[in-house]
Short mmCIF file of C-alpha atoms in Angstrom, two decimals:
data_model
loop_
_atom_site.label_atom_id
_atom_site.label_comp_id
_atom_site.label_asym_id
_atom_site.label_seq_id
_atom_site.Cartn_x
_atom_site.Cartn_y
_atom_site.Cartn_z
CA UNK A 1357 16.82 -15.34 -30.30
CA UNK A 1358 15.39 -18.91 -29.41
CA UNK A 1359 13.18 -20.73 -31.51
CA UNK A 1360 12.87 -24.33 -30.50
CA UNK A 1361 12.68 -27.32 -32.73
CA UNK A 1362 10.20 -26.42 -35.55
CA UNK A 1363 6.90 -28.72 -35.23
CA UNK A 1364 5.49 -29.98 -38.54
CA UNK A 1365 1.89 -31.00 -37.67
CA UNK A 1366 0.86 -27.70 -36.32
CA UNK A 1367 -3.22 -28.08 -36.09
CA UNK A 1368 -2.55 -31.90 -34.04
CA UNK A 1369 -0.27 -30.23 -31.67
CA UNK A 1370 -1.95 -27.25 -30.74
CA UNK A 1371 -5.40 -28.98 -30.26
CA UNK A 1372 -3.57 -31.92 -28.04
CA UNK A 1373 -2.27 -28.68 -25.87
CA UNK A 1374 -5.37 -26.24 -26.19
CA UNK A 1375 -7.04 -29.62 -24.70
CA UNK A 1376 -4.44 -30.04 -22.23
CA UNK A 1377 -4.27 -26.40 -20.92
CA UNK A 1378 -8.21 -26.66 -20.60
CA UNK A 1379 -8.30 -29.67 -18.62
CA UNK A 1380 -5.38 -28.66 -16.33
CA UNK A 1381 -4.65 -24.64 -16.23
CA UNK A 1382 -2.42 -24.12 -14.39
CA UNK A 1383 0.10 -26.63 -16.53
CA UNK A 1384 2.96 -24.47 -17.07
CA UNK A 1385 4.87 -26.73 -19.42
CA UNK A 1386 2.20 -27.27 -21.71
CA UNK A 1387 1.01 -23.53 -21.83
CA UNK A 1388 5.28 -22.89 -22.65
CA UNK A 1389 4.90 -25.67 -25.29
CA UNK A 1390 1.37 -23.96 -26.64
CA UNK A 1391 3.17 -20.77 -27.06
CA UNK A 1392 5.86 -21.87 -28.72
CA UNK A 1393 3.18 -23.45 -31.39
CA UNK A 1394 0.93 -20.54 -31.90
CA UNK A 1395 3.99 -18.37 -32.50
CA UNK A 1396 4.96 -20.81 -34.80
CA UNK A 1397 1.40 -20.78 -36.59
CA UNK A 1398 1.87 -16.74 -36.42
CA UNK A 1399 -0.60 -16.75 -34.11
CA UNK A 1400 1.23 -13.99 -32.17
CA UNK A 1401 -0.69 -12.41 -29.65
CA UNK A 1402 -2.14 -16.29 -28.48
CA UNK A 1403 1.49 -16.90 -27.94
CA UNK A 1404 2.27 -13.72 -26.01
CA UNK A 1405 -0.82 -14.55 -23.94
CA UNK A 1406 0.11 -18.36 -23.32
CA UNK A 1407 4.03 -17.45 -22.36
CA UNK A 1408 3.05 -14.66 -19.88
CA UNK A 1409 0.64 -17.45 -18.30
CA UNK A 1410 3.28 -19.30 -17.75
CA UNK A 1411 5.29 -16.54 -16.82
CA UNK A 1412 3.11 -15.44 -14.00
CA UNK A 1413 2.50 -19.41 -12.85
CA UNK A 1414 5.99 -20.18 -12.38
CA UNK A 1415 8.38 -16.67 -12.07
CA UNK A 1416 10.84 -19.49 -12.59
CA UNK A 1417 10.24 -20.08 -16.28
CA UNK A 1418 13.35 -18.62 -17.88
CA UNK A 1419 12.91 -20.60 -21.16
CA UNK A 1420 9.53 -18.79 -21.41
CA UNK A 1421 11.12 -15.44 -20.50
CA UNK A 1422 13.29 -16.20 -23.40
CA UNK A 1423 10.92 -17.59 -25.95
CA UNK A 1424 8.60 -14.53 -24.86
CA UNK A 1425 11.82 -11.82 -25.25
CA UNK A 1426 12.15 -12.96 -29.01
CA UNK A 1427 8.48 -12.55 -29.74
CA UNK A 1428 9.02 -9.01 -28.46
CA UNK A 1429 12.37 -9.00 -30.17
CA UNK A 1430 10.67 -9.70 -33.90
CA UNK A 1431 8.04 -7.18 -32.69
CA UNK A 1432 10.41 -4.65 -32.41
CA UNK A 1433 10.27 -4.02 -28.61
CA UNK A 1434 13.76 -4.35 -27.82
CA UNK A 1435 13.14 -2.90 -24.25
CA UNK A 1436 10.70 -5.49 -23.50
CA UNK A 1437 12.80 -7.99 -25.15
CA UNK A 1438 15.78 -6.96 -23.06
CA UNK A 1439 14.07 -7.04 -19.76
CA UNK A 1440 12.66 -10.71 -20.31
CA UNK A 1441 16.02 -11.90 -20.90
CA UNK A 1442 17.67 -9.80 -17.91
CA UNK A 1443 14.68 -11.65 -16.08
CA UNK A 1444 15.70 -15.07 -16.69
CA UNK A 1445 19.82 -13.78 -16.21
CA UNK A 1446 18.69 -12.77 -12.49
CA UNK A 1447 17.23 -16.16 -12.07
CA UNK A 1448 20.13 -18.03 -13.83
CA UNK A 1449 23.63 -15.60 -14.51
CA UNK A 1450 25.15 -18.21 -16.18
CA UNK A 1451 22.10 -18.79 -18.84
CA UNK A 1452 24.86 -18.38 -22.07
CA UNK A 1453 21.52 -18.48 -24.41
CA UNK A 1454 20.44 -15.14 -22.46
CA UNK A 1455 23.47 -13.40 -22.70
CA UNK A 1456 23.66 -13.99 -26.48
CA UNK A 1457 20.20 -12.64 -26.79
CA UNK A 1458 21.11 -9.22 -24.80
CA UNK A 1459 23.59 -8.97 -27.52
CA UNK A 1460 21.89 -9.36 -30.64
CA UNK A 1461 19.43 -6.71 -28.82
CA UNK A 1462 22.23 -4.31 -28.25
CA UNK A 1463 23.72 -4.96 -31.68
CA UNK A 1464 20.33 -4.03 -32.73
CA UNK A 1465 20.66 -0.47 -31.00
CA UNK A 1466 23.71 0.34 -32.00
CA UNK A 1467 25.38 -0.85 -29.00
CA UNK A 1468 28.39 -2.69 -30.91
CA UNK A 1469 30.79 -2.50 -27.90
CA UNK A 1470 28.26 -3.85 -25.45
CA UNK A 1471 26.84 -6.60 -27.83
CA UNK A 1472 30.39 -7.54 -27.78
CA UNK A 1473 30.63 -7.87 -24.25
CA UNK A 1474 27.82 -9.88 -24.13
CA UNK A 1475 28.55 -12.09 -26.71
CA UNK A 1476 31.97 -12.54 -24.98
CA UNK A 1477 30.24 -13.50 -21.54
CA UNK A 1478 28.24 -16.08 -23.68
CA UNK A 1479 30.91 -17.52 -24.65
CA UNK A 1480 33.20 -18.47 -21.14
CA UNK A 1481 30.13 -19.62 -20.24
CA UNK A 1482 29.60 -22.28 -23.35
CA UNK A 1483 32.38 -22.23 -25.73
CA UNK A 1484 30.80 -24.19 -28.30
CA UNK A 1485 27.52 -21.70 -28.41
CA UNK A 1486 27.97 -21.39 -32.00
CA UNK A 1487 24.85 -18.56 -32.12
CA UNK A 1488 27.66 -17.01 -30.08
CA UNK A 1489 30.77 -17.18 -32.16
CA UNK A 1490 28.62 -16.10 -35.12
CA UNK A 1491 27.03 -13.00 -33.63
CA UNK A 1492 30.62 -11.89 -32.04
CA UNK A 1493 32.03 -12.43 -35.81
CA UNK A 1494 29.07 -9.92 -36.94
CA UNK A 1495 29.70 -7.62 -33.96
CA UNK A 1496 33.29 -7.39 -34.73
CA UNK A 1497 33.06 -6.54 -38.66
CA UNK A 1498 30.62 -4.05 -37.72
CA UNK A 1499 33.16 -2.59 -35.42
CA UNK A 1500 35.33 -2.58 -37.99
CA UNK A 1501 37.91 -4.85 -36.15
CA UNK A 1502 38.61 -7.55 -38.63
CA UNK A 1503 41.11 -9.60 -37.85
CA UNK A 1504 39.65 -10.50 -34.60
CA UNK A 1505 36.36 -11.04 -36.84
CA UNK A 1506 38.27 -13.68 -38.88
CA UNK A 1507 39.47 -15.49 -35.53
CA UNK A 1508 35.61 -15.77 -34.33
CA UNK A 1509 34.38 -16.48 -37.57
CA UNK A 1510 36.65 -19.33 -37.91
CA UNK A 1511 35.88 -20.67 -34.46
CA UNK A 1512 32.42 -20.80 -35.67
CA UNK A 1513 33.24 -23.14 -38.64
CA UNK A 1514 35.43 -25.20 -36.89
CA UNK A 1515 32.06 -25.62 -33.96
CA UNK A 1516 30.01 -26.53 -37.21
CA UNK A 1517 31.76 -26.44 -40.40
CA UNK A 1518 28.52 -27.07 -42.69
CA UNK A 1519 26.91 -23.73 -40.98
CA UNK A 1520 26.14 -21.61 -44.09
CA UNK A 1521 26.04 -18.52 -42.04
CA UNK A 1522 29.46 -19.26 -40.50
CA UNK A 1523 30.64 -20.17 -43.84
CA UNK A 1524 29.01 -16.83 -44.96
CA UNK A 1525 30.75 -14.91 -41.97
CA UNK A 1526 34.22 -15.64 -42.19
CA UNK A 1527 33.87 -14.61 -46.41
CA UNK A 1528 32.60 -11.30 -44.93
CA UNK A 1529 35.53 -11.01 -42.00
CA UNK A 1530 38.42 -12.28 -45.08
CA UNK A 1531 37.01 -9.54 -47.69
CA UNK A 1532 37.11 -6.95 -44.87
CA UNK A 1533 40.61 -8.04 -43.98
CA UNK A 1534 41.82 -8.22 -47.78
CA UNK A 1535 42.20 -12.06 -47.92
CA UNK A 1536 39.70 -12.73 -50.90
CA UNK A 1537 41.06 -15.46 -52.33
CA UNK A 1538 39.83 -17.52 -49.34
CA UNK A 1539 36.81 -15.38 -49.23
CA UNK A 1540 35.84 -16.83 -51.97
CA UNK A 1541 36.04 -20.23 -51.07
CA UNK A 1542 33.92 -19.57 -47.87
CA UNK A 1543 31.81 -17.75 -49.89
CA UNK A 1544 31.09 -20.73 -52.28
CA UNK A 1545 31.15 -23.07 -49.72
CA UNK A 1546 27.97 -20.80 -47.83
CA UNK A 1547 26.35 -20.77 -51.23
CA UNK A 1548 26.60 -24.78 -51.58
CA UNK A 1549 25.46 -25.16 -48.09
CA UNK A 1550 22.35 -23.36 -49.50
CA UNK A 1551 22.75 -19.66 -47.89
CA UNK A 1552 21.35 -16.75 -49.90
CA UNK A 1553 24.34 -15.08 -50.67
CA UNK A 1554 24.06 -11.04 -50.75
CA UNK A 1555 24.55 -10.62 -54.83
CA UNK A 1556 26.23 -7.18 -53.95
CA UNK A 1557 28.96 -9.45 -51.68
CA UNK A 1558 29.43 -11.21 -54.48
CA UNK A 1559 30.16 -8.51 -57.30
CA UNK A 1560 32.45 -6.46 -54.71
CA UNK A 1561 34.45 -9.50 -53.99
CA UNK A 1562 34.90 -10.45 -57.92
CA UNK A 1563 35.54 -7.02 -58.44
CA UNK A 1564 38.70 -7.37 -56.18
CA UNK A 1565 39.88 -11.04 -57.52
CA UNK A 1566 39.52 -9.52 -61.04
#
């Protein structure tokens, strides 16, 4: 789900745009951009509040549809979640960031065949959507096809080969599809890259080098 650029000095930003939305409320940008700060500050339902302003300003506002969606998303209201991001897809089909979010919601329910689809659609849209290639990996091993798990894993880490979750991926797809010796480079390579590798991973895959 989106999450834009992290802000460090939270309290300076939101009172510059708490002072902003005062002044001028019907400022659609900067009650997005407030939003996007409060969720940031866990100030959830401020950020609900400011996105559906937004929302209801300018029916245009797909990256608020989408920033809204994944508050829902974390929530746990996938149906909500899956509307806002249909929402901005009527507005813009050929949003890739939308189509990857319907399938991390439909991965989410179960939906393995559909997230797939989805996460396939992202990807002739923007072939270097790497958020793409690594949900599709994650989709496929838990569809139990593994070789084409390997082939989007490694698409991934050739897009960005210092990802740790790519990294961490394709040592998932390999150990599914019996290659552990360079599992386990992949593996090591997520752990150096700083991911918190699943200790169970680990002992099942030194289990099988021996």
């Amino acid at each position: 789900m989106s999450d834009e650029q992290k802000t460090t000095d939270l309290p300076t930003v939101i009172s510059d745009l708490e002072k902003v939305v005062k002044e001028k409320p019907d400022n659609v940008v900067a009650r997005h951009h407030l939003g996007l700060v409060y969720r940031q500050a866990g100030r959830v339902e401020e950020a609900i509040t400011q996105l559906e302003k937004a929302i209801e300003l300018d029916d245009q506002s797909m990256e608020s549809m989408i920033n809204l969606g994944a508050i829902h998303f974390d929530l746990g209201d996938t149906e909500k979640a899956l509307k806002l991001n249909e929402q901005a897809l009527a507005i813009s089909p050929k949003m890739a960031e939308a189509h990857v979010n319907i399938g991390l919601i439909r991965q989410h329910q179960n939906r393995v065949a559909d997230a797939i689809e989805s996460y396939s659609t992202a990807i002739q849209i923007d072939p270097k959507l790497l958020t793409a290639w690594i949900n599709l990996t994650s989709a496929y091993t838990m569809n139990e096809e593994d070789a084409k798990a390997v082939e989007a894993a490694r698409e991934a880490v050739t897009l960005e080969p210092d990802s740790a979750m790519a990294r961490n991926n394709l040592a998932v797809a390999l150990y599914f599809k019996g290659d552990f010796a360079e599992s386990k480079q992949n593996l090591e390579k997520a752990k150096e890259l700083g991911y918190s590798v699943d200790p169970r991973f680990i002992d099942a895959l030194n289990e099988k080098l021996g």
